[in-house]
XYZ file of N, CA and C in Angstrom:
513
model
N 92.714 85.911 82.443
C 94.168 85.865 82.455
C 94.615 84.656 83.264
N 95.603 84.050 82.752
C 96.587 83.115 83.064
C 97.725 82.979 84.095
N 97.754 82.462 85.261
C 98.957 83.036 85.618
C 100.297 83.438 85.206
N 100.590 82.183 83.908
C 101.730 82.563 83.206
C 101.523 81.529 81.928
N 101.574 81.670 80.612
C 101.454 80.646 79.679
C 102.822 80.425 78.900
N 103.821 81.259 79.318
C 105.198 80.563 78.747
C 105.914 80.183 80.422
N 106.106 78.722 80.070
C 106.963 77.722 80.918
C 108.219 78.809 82.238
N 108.885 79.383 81.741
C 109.533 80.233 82.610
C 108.730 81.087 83.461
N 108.234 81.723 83.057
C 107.380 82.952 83.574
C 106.514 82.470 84.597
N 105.989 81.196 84.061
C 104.824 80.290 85.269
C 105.333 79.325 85.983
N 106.785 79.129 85.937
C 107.346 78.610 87.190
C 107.983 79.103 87.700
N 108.909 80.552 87.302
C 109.404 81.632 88.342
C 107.502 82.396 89.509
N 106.980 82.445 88.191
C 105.516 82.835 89.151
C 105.298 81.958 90.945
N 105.491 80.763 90.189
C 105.033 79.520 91.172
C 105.979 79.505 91.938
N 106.940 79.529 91.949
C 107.967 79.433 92.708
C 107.596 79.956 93.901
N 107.629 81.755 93.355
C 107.022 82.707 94.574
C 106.170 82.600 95.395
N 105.331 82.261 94.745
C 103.913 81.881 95.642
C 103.894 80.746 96.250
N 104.835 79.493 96.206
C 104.889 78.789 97.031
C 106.286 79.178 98.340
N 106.893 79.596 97.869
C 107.749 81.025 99.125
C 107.097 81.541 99.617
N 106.219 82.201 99.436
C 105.239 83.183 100.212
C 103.896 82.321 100.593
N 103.987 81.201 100.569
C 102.769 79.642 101.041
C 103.719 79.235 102.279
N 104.982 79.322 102.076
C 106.040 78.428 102.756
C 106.301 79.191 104.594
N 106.402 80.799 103.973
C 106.621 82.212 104.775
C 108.047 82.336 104.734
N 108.760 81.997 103.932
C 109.769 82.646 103.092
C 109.945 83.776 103.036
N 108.653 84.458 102.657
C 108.704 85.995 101.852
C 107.461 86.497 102.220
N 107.412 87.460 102.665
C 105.782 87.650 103.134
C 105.344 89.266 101.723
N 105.722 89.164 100.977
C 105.332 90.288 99.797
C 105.482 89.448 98.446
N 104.787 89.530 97.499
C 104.805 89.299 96.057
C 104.174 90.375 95.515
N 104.486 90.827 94.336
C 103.925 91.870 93.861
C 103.761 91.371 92.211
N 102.422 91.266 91.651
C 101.918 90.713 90.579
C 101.540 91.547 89.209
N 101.721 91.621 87.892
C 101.351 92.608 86.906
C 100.895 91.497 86.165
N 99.917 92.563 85.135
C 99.536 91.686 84.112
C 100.199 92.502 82.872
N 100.222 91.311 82.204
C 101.141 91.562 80.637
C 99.564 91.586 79.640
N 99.293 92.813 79.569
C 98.126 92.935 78.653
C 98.034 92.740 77.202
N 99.714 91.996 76.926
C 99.779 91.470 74.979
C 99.658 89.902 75.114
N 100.102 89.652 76.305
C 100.203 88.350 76.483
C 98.872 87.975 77.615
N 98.048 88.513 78.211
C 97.414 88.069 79.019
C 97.698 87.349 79.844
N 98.644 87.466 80.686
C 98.773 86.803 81.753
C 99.694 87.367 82.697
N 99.528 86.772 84.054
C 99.866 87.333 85.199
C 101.457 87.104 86.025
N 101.983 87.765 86.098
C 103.277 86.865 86.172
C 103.703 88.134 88.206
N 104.551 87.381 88.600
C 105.482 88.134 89.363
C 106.583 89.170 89.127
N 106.334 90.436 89.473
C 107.588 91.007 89.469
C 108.318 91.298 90.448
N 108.004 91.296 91.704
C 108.710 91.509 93.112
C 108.196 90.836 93.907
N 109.367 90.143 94.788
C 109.287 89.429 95.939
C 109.887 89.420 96.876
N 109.774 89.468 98.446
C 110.908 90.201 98.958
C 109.912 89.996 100.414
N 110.504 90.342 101.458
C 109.964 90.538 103.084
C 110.290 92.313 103.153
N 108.721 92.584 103.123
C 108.402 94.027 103.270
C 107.814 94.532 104.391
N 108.428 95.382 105.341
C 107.748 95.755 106.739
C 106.417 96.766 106.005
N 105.352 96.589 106.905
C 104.167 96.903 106.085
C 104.422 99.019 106.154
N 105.419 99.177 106.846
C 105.658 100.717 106.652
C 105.959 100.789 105.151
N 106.519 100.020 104.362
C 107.630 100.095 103.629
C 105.986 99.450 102.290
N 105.861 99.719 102.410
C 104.101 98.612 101.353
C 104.113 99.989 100.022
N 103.967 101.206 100.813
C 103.714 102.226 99.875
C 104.761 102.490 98.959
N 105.906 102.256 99.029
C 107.151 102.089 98.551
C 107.340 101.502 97.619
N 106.725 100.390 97.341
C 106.664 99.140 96.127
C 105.484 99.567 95.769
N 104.254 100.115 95.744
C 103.619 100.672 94.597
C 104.014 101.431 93.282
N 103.521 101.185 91.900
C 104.021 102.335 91.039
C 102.629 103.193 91.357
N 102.996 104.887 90.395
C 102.369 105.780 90.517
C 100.805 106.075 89.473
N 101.477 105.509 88.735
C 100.506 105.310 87.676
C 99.791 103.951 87.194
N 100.090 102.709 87.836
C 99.541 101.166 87.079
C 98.986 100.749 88.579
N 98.322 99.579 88.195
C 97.393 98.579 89.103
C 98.549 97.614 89.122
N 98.167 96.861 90.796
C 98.858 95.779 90.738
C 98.297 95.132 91.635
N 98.244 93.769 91.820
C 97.790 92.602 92.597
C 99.183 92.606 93.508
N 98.766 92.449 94.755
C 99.929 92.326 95.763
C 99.326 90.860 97.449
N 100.286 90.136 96.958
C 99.788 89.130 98.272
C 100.906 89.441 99.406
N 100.423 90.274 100.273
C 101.109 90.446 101.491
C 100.775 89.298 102.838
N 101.543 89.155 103.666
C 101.479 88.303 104.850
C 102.001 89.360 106.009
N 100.822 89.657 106.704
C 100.711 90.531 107.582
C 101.149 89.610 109.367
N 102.262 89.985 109.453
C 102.647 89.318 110.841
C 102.533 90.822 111.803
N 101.953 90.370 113.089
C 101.478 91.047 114.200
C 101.196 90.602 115.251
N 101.460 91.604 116.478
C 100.798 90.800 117.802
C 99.671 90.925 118.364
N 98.957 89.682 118.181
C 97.268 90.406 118.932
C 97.328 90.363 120.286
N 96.782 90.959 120.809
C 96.347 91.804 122.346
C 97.651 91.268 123.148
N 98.911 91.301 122.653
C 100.199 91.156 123.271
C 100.821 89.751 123.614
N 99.780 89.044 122.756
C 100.028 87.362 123.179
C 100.869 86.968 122.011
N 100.314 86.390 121.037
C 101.127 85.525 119.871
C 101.238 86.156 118.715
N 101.866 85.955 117.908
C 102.307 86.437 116.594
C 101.196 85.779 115.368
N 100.409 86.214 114.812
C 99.657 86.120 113.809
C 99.889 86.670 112.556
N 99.777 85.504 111.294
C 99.909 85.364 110.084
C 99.017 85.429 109.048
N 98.527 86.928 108.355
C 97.221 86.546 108.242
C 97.661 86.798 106.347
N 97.257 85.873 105.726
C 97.507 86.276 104.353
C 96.473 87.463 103.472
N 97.151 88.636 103.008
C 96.176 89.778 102.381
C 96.334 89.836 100.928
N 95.204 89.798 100.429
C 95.078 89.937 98.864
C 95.101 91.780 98.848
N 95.891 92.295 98.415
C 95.486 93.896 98.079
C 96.172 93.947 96.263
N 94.614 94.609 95.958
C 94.342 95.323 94.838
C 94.823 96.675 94.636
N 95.902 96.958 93.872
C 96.491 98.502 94.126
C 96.307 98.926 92.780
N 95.062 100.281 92.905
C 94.344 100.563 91.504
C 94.737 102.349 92.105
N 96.162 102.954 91.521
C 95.971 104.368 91.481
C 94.899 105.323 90.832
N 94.964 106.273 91.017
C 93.680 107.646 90.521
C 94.227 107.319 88.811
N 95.847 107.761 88.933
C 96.473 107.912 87.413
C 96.222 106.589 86.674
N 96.543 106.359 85.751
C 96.650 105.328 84.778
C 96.197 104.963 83.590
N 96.347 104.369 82.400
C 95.137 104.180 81.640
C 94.023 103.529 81.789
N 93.306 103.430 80.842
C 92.060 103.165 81.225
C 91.955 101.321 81.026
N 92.793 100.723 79.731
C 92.969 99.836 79.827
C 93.755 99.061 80.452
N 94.328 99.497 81.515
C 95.255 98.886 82.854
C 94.039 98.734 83.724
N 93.783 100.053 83.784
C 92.132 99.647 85.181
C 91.494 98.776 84.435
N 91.366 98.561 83.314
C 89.757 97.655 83.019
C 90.633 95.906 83.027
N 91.646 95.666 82.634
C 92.003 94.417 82.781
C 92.108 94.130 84.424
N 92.695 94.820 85.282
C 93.056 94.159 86.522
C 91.540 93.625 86.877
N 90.214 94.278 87.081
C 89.122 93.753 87.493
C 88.560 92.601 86.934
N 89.266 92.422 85.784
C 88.563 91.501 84.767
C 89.221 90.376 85.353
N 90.227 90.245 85.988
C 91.156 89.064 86.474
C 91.040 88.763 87.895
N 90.421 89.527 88.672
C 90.350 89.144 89.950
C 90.317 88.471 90.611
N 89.181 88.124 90.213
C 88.324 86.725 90.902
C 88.957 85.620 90.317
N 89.023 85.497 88.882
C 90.132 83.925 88.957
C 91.549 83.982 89.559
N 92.203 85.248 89.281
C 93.552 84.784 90.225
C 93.543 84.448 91.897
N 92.232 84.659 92.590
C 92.528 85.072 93.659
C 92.019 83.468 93.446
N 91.331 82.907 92.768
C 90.892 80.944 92.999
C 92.104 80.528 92.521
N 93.202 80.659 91.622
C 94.448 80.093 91.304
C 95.457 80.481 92.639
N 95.290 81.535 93.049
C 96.254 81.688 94.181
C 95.765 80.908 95.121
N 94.649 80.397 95.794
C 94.324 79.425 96.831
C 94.224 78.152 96.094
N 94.269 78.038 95.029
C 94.284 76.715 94.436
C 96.058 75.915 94.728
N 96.897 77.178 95.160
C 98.025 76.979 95.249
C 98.217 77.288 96.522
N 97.658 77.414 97.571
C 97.185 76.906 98.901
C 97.808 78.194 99.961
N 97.562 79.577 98.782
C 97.949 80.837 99.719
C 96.312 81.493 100.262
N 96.631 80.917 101.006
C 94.861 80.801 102.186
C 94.888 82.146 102.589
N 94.339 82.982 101.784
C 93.707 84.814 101.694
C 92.737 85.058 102.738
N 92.567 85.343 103.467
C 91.937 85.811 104.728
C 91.412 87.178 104.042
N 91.885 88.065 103.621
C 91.266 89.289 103.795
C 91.291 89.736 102.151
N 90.602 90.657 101.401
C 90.664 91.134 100.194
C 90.296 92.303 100.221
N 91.804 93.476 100.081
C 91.554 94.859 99.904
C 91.702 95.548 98.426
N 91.053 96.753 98.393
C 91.454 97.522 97.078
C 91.549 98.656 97.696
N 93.067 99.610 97.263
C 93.347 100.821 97.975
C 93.803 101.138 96.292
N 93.196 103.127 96.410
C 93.712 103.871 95.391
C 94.734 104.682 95.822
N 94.762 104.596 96.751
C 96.289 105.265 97.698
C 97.000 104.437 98.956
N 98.000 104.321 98.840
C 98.593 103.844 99.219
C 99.084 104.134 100.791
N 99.081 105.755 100.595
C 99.330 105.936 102.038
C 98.299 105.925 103.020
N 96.940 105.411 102.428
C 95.660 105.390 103.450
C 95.993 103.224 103.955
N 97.009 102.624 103.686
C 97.041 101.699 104.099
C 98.378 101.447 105.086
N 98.109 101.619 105.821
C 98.517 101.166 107.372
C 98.499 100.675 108.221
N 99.513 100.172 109.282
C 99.086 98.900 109.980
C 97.913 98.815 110.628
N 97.305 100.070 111.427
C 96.280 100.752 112.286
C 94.964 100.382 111.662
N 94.977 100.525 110.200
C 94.477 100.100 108.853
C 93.773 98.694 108.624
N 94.713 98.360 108.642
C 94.922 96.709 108.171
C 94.458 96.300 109.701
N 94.877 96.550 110.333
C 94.381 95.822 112.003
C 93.004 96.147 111.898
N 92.354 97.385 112.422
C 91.142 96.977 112.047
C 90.089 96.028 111.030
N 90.944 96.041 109.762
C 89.909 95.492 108.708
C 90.205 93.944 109.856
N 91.090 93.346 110.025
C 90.857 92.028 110.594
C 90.519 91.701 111.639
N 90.458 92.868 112.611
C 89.658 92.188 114.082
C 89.161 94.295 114.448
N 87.736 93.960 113.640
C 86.987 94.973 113.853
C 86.779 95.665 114.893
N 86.937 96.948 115.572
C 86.173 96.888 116.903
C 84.598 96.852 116.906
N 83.945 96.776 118.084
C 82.443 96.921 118.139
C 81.967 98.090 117.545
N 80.529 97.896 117.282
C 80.100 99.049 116.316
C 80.379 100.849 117.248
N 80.108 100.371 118.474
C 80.067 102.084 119.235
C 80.996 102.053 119.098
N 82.489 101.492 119.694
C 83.588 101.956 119.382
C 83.710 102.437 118.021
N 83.299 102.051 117.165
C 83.650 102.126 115.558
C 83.068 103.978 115.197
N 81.959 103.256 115.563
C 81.323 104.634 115.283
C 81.336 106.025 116.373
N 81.931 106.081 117.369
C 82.680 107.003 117.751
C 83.808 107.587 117.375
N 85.056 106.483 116.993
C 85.940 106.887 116.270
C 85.806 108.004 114.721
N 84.188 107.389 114.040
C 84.186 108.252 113.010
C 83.831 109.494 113.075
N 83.253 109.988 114.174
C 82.854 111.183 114.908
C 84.170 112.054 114.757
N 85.083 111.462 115.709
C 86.616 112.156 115.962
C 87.207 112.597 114.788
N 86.896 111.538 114.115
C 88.012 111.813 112.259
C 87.841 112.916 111.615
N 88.830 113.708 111.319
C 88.297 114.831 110.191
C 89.417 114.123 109.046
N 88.740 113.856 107.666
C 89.504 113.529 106.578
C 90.450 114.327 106.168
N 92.197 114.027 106.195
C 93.154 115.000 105.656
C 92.836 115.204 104.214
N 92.585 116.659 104.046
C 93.151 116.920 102.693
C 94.146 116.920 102.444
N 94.707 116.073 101.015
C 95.962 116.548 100.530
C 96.422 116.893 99.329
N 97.218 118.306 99.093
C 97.224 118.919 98.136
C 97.374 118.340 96.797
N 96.331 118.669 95.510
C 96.224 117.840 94.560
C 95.648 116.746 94.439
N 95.161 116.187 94.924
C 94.375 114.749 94.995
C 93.047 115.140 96.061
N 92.271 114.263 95.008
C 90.773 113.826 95.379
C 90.735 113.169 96.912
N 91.504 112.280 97.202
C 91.469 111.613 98.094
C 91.515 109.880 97.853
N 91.934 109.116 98.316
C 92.016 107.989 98.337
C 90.770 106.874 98.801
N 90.285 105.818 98.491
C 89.366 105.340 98.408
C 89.840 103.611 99.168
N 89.407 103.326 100.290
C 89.265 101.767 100.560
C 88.052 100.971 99.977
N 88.572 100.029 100.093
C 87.348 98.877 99.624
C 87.783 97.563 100.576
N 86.751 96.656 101.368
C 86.735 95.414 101.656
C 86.032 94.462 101.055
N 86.548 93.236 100.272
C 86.147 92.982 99.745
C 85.852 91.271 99.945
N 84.709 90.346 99.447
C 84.688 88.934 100.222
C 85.938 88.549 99.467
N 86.222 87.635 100.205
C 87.130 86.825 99.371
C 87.105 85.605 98.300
């Protein structure tokens, strides 16, 4: 897939992504047009990362480039650009099988357009992504800390659903 192969579509696309290159906009939210093969923007906007689960749909996949601003250990404000893959439980089957098929080249067209991806997630739920979340995946703690914490955890069940699934992925 293409980012966009009709002229409008791939310079409203571009636009965004150089807004969200610029820090304009720290959210884009990406679909693919599976008659047309290609990838275009449908939302763009400055999203507090509470607010992330909110702009998911319930049933489709979507490519989302977030810009995660935060304070590390109380000093400076850090900008870290996140590729997240948002693949729900629901959907068809040919929505899941195109988004994977496109991955890896959009994520080389999106740095080809100089949105420098630091991190690459895939969440099937949405509410398992949180700042607490996201902070760890980028500044890990040490393994004992880590692995004490998993000791403490008991996984919430929640009614009707399997459970939600992370993935880290290289970039």
């Amino acid at each position: 897939a293409v980012v966009s192969t009709q002229s409008t579509g791939e310079d409203d696309t571009v636009k965004e992504i150089n807004k969200f290159v610029k820090g304009f906009i720290n959210f884009i939210q990406f679909v693919i047009d599976g008659k047309r093969e290609t990838i275009r923007a449908t939302d763009s906007s400055n999203v507090a990362i509470d607010d992330l689960a909110d702009k998911m749909p319930e049933d489709s996949p979507r490519f989302n480039l977030y810009r995660y601003s935060h304070l590390k250990e109380g000093k400076s404000t850090e900008f870290v650009p996140v590729f997240i893959y948002y693949v729900p439980e629901g959907g068809t089957a040919k929505a899941k099988s195109l988004y994977p098929c496109a991955i890896d080249c959009f994520i080389k067209k999106l740095q080809s357009l100089n949105a420098d991806i630091k991190l690459r997630l895939e969440f099937s739920d949405m509410a398992d992504m949180t700042e607490g979340v996201l902070y760890e995946m980028i500044y890990p703690p040490d393994r004992e800390t880590l692995l004490a914490s998993f000791r403490d955890v008991v996984p919430a069940k929640r009614p009707g659903k399997r459970g939600g699934w992370i993935k880290v992925l290289p970039v």
